[in-house]
Coordinates of C-alpha atoms in Angstrom, one line a residue:
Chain D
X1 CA -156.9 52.6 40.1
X2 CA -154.3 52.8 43.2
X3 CA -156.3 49.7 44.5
X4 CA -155.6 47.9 41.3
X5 CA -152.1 48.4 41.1
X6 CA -151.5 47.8 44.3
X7 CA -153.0 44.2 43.7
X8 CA -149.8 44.1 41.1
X9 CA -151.6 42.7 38.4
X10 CA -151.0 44.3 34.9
X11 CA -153.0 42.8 32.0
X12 CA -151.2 42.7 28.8
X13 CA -152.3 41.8 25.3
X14 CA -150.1 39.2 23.4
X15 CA -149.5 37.6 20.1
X16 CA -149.3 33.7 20.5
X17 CA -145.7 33.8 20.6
X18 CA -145.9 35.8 23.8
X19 CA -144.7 39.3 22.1
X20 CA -146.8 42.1 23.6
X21 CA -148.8 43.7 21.5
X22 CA -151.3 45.8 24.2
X23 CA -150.1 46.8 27.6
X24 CA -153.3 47.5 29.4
X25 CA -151.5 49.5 32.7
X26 CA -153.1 52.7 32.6
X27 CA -156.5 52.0 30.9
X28 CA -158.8 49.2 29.6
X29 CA -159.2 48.0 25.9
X30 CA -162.1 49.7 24.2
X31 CA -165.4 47.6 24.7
X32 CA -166.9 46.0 21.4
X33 CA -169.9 44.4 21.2
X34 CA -169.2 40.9 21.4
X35 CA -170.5 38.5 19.2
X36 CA -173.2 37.0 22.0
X37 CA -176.0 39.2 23.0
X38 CA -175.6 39.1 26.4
X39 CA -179.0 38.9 28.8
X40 CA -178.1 40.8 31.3
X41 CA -175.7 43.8 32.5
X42 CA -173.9 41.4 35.3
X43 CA -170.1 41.4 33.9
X44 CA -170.0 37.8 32.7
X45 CA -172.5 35.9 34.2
X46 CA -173.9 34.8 30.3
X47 CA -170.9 32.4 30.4
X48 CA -172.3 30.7 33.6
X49 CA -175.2 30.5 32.3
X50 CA -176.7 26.8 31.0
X51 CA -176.8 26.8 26.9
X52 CA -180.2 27.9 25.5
X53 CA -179.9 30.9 28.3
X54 CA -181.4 34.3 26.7
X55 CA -178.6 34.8 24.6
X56 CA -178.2 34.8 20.4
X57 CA -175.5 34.7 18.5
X58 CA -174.9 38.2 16.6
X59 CA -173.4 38.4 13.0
X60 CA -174.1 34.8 12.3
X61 CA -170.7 33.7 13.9
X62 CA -172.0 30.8 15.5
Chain Y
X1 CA -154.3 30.5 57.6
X2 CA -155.0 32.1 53.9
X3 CA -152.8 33.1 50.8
X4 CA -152.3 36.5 51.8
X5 CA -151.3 35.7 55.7
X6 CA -148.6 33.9 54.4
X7 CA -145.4 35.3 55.3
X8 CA -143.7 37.5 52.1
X9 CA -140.2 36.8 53.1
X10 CA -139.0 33.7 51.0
X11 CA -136.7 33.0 53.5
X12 CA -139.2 32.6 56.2
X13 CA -142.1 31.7 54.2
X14 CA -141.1 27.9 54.7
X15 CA -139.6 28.1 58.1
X16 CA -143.1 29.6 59.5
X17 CA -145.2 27.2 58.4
X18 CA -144.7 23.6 60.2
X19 CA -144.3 22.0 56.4
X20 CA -143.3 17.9 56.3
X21 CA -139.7 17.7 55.9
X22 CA -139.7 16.6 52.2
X23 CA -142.1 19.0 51.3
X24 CA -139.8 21.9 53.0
X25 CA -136.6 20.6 51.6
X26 CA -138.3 20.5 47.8
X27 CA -139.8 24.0 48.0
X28 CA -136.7 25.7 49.4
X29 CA -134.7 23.7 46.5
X30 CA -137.5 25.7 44.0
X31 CA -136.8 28.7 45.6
X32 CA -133.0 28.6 45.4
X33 CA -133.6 28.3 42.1
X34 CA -132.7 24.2 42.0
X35 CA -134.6 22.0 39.6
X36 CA -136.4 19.9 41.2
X37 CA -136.9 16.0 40.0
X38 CA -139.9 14.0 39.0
X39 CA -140.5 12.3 42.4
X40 CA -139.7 15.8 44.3
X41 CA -143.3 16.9 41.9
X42 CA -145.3 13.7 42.4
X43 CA -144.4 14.8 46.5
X44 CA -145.7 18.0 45.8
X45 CA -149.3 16.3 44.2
X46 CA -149.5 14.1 47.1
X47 CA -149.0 16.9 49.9
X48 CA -151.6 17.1 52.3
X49 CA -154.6 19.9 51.5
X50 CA -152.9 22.1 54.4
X51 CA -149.1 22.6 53.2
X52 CA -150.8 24.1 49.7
X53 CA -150.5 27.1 50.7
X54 CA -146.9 27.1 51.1
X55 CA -147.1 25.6 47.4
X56 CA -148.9 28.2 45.9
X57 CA -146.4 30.7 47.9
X58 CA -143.6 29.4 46.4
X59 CA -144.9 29.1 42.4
X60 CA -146.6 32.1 42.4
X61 CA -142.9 33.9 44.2
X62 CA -141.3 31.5 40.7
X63 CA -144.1 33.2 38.6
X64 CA -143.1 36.9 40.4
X65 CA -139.7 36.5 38.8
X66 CA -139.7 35.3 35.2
X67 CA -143.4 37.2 34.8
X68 CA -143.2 40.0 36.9
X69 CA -147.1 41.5 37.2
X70 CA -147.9 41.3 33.9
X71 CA -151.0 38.7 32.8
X72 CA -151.6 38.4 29.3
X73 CA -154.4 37.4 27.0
X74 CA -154.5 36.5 23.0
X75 CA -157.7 37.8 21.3
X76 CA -158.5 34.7 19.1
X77 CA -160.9 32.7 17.4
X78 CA -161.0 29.4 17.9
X79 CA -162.3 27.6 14.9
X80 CA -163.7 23.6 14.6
X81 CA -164.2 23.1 11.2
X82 CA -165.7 19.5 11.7
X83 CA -167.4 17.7 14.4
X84 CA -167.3 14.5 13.1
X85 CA -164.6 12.0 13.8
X86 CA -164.4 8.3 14.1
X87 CA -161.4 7.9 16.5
X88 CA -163.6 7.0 19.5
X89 CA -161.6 8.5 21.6
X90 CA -163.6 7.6 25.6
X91 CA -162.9 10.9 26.9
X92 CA -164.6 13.3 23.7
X93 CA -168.3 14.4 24.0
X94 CA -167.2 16.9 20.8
X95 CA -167.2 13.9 18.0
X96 CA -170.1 12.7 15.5
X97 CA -170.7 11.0 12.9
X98 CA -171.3 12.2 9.2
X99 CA -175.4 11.4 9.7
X100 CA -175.7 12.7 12.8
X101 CA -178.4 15.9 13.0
X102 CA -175.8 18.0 13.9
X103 CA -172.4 17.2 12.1
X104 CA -170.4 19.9 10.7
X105 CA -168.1 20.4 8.1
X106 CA -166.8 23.7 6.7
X107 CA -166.0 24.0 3.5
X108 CA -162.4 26.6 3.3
X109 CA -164.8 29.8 2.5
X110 CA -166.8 29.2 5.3
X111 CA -163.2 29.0 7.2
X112 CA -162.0 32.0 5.8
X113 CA -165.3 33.6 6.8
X114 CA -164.9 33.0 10.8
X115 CA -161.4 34.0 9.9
X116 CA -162.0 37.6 8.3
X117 CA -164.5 38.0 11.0
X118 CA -162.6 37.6 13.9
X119 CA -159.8 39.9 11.9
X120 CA -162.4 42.5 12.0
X121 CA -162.9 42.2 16.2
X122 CA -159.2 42.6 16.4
X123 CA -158.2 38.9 16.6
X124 CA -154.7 38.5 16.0
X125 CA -155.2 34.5 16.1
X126 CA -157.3 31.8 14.7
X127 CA -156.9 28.2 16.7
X128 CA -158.4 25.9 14.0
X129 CA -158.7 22.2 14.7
X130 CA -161.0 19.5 14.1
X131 CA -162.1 15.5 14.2
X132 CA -160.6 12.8 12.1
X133 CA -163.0 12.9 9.1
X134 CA -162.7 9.4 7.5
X135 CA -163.4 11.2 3.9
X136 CA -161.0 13.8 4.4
X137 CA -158.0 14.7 2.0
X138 CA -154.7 14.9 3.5
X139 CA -154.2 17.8 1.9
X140 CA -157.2 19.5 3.3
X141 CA -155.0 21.3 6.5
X142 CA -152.5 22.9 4.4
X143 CA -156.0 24.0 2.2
X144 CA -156.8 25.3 5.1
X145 CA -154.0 27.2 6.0
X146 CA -153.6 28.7 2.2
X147 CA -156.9 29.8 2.2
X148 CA -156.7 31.9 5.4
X149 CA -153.3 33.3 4.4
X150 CA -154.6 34.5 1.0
X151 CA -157.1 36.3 2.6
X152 CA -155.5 37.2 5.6
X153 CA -151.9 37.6 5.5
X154 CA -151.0 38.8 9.0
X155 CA -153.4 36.1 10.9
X156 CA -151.7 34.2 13.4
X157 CA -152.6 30.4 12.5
X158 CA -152.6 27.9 15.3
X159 CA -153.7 24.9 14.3
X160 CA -153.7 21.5 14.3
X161 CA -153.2 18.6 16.8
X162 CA -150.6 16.4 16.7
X163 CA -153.5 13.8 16.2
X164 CA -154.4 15.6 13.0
X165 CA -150.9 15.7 11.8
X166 CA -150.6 12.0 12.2
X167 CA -153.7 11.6 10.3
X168 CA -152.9 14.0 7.4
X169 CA -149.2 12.6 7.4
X170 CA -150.8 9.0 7.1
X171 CA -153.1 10.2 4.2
X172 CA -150.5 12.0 2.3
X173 CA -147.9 9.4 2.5
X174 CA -145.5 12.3 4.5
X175 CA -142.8 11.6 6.8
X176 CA -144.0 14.0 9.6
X177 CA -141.2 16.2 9.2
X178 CA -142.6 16.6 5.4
X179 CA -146.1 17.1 6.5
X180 CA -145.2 20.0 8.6
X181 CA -142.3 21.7 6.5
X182 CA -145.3 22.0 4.0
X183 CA -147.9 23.4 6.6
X184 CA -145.3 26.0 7.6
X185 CA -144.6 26.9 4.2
X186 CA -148.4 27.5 3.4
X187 CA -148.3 29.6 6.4
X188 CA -148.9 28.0 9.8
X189 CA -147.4 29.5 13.0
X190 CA -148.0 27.2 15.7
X191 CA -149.4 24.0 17.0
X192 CA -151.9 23.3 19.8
X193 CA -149.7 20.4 22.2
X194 CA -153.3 19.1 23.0
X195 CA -153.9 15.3 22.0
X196 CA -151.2 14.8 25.0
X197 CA -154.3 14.2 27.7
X198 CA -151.7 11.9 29.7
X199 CA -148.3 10.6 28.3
X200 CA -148.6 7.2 29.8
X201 CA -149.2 4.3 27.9
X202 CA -151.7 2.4 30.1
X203 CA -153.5 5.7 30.6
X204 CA -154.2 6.2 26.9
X205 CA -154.9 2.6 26.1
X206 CA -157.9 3.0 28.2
X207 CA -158.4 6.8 26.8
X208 CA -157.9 6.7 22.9
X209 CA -156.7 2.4 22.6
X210 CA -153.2 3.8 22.1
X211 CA -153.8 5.4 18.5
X212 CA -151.1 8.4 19.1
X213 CA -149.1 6.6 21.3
X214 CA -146.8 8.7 23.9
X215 CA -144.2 8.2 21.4
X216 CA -145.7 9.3 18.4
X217 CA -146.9 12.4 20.3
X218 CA -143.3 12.8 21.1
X219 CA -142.2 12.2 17.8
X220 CA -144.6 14.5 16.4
X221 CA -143.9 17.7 18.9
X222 CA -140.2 17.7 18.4
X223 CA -140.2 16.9 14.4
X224 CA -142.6 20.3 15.0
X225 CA -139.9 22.2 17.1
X226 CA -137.4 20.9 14.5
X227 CA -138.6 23.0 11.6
X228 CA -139.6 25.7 13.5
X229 CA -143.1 25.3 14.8
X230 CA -143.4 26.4 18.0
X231 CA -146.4 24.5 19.8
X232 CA -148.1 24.9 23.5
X233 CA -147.9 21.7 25.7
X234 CA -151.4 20.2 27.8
X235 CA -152.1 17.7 30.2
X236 CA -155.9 16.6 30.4
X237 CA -156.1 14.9 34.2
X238 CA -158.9 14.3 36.4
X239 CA -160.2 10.7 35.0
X240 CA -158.1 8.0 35.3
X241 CA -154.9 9.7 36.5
X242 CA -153.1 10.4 39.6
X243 CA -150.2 12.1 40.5
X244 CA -147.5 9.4 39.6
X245 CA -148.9 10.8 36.1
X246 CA -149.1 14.1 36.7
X247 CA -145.4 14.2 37.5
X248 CA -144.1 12.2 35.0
X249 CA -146.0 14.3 32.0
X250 CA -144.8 17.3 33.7
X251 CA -141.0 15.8 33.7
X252 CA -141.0 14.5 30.0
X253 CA -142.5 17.9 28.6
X254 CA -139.7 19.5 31.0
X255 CA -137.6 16.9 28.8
X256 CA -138.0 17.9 25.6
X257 CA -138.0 21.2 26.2
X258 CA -134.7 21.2 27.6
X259 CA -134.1 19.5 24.0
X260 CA -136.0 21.8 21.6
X261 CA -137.2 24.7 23.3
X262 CA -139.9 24.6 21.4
X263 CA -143.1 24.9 24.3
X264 CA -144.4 28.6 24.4
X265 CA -146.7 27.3 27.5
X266 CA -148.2 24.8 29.7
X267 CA -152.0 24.7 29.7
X268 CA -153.3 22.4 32.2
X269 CA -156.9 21.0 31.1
X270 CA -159.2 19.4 33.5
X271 CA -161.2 16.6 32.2
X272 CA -165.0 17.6 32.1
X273 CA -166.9 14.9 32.8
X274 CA -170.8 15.6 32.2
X275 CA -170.9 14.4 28.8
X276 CA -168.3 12.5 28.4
X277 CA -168.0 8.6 27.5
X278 CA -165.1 7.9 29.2
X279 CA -167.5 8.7 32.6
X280 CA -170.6 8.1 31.6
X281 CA -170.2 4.8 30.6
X282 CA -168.0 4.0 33.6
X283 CA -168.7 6.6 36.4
X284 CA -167.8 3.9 39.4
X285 CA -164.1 4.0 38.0
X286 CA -163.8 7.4 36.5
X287 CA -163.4 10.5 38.6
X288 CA -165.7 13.2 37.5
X289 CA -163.0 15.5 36.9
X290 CA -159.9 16.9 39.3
X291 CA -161.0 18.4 42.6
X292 CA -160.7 22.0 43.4
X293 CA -157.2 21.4 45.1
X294 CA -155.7 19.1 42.5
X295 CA -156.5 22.1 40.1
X296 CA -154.7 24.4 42.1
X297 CA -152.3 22.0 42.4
X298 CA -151.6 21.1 38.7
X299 CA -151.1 25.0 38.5
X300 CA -148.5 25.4 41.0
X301 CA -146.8 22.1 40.7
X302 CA -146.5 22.3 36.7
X303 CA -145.2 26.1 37.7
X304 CA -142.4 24.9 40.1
X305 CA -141.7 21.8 38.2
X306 CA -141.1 24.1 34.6
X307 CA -139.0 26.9 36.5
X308 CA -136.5 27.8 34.1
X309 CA -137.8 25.9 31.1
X310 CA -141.6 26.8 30.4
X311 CA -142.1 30.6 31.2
X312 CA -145.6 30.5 30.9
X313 CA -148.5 28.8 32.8
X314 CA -152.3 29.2 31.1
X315 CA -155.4 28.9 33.0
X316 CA -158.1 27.5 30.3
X317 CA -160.9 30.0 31.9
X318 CA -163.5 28.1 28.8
X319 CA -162.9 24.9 31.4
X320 CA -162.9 26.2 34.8
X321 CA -164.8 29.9 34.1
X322 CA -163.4 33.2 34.8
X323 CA -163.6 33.3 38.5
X324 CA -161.9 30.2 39.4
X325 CA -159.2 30.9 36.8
X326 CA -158.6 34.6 38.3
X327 CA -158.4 32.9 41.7
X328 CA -155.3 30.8 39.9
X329 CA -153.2 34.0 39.2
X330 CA -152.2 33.2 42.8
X331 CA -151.0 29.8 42.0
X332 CA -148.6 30.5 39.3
X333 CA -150.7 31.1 36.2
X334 CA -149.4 34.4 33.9
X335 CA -151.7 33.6 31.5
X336 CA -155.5 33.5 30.4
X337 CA -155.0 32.0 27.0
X338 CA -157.5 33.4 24.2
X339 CA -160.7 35.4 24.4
X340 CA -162.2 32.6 22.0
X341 CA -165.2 34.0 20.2
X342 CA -166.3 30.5 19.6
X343 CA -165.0 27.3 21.5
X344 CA -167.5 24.1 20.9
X345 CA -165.1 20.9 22.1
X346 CA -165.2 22.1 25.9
X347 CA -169.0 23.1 25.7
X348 CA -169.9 19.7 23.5
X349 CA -168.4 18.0 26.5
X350 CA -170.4 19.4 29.2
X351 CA -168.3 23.2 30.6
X352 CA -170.3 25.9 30.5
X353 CA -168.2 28.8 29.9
X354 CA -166.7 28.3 25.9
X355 CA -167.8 31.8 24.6
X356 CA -166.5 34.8 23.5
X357 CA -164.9 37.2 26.3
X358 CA -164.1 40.4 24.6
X359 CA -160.5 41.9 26.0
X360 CA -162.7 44.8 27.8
X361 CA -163.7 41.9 30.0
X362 CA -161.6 39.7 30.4
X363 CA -159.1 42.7 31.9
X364 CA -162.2 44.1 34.0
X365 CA -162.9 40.6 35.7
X366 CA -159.6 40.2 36.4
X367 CA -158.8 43.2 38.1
X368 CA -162.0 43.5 39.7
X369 CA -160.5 39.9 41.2
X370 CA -157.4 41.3 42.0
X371 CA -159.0 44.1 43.8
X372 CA -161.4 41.2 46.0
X373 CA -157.8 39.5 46.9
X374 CA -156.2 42.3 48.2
X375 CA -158.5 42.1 51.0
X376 CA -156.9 38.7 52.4
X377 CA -160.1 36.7 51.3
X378 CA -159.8 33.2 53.0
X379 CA -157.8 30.7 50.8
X380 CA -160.6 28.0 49.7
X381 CA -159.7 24.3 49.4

């Protein structure tokens, strides 16, 4: 965590008129699943994957 | 020499680094705080690969003070309720026609749908836009928009191009002014500035034939501003452009700003070539997109050149992918835009990355990013 701060970098949650709604300084945003099964446990490498990689849509979003 | 070698004293962060005259004299005017003109930015484009750095130092010192350390992110949905359109427009790989296989259309329930879903994942904001449907009502955006609000009261909708508000202003016979007092009375929030690819008219008559002129899409933004739509401002480059362009978008968005105040962001879009018309039907004369430097560049100049005027500079990460736009929080970007459960236009025309990033990740790429920098990696051209 010292690391990370030390990098300066605060990740905030906004509304689209910029108000903050989430200020992520001390902690990370509970994980959901998201709506894409992802194929693997590498943190995003489903989005550089080509389409028709291992990956289904979940809850019929797509 | 990389990012993080360069010197952290403003004052002798320009003197250090053997900059071109010009290029010195326009970065300490930024610094100080002094706009800086059209041709001063168009300089900036042109500078050689080597006095970037120096560039990046001084936008992403601009971005320091109106942003401080903060980054933010909007947990959206972004929602194209049709595919098909007939405006022809060179550079789109999203549009079809109503017998293509796989046209779309969503009826408002099937809108609402998306909507409620993305509610339930802690969306605060549904982008909804879509092509020019030659059948469609006029009266099918603010539809749109009433149907979302009834069942969703507190959703954020963003929607609508200026293209589409010309269209659906043509078909109801509205005054633009009209058009949009009513979507903002159903219940809209914003408008998506995209449609602007370049503001240039020879650069759109070979891109769209000149259907939203500049001046419409001028007309259009502020009559938004005026009743009190805020919108976000784009420039799509990397095809036909150049810097001359670049510079002279950045200056008239600077313009009406200064008029309005309407922007809430720039959001620099680099054309994506693969499947687009625009290229492949002409790849000799169209450039496959911006290189990795004029990306950067776009960043940093738009930064610079908006000081003062435009607080915030988004990275599309659904264009450029996650690690190339973490890589830009060092060129002046604040902002990662939307977490975008589904995104089809930048995916239809050939990016790989449009998909859902869930606010758990997109915070834990970026700071796993920020960590990797803190190491002085080497600044890549």
């Amino acid at each position: 965590m010292q690391i990370i701060q030390d990098a300066g970098r605060q990740p905030i949650q906004r509304n689209t008129v910029y108000d903050v709604i989430n200020d992520f300084a001390e902690g990370l945003p509970e994980q959901q699943a998201p709506l894409i099964a992802r194929a693997n446990s590498s943190l995003l490498s489903f989005l550089t994957e080509e389409d028709g990689a291992p990956a289904k849509v979940v809850g019929g979003a797509g | 020499m990389t990012l993080h070698s360069f010197p952290h004293s403003a004052s002798d962060a320009l003197r250090s680094h053997g900059l071109s005259a010009p290029t010195h004299d326009i970065l300490s005017k930024a610094l100080a705080g002094i706009e800086i003109s059209e041709a001063d930015g168009e300089h900036l484009f042109r500078a050689p690969a080597q006095e970037f750095p120096a560039i990046a130092y001084v936008a992403d010192t601009l971005r320091q003070r109106v942003n401080g350390d903060k980054v933010g992110f909007v947990v959206n949905r972004n929602i194209n309720f049709t595919n098909i359109c007939y405006m022809g427009c060179k550079f789109c790989g999203f549009a079809k026609r109503t017998e293509d296989p796989d046209a779309e259309w969503l009826v408002p329930e099937q809108i609402v749908a998306r909507a409620q879903e993305a509610w339930n994942r802690g969306a605060t904001e549904v982008c909804i836009q879509g092509g020019l449907h030659p059948k469609m009502e006029g009266t099918y955006y603010r539809e749109i928009v009433l149907a979302i609000k009834k069942a969703l009261p507190d959703m954020h909708i963003h929607a609508f191009s200026p293209f589409e508000v010309w269209y659906g202003a043509a078909k109801t016979k509205q005054s633009y002014h009209a058009f949009l007092q009513d979507l903002k009375d159903c219940g809209l929030g914003s408008l998506p500035g995209t449609a602007a690819e370049i503001l240039d008219t020879d650069i759109r008559q070979q891109l769209t034939r000149n259907k939203l002129s500049t001046e419409k899409w001028v007309e259009i933004i502020k009559a938004a501003h005026e009743v009190g739509i805020p919108t976000t401002a784009t420039i799509m480059y990397g095809h036909i452009d150049g810097p001359e362009h670049w510079a002279a978008h950045i200056a008239l968005l600077r313009d009406i700003q200064k008029e309005t105040g309407g922007f809430t962001e720039l959001v620099p879009l680099s054309f994506v070539h693969s499947e687009s018309p625009l290229y492949t039907l002409d790849p000799k004369n169209v450039r496959p997109g911006p290189t990795d430097l004029e990306v950067r560049k776009m960043h940093a100049v738009s930064r610079i050149m908006l000081h003062g005027w435009i607080d915030n500079i988004q990275v599309s990460w659904t264009k450029l992918g996650p690690e190339f736009a973490s890589d830009l929080l060092q060129c002046g970007v604040n902002d990662l835009g939307g977490t975008l459960m589904n995104e089809s236009i930048s995916r239809s025309a050939g990016a790989a990355h449009g998909q859902e990033i869930t606010a758990h990740e997109m915070c834990r790429s970026f700071r796993m990013r920020a960590v990797s920098r803190s190491s002085a990696i080497p600044f890549m051209m």
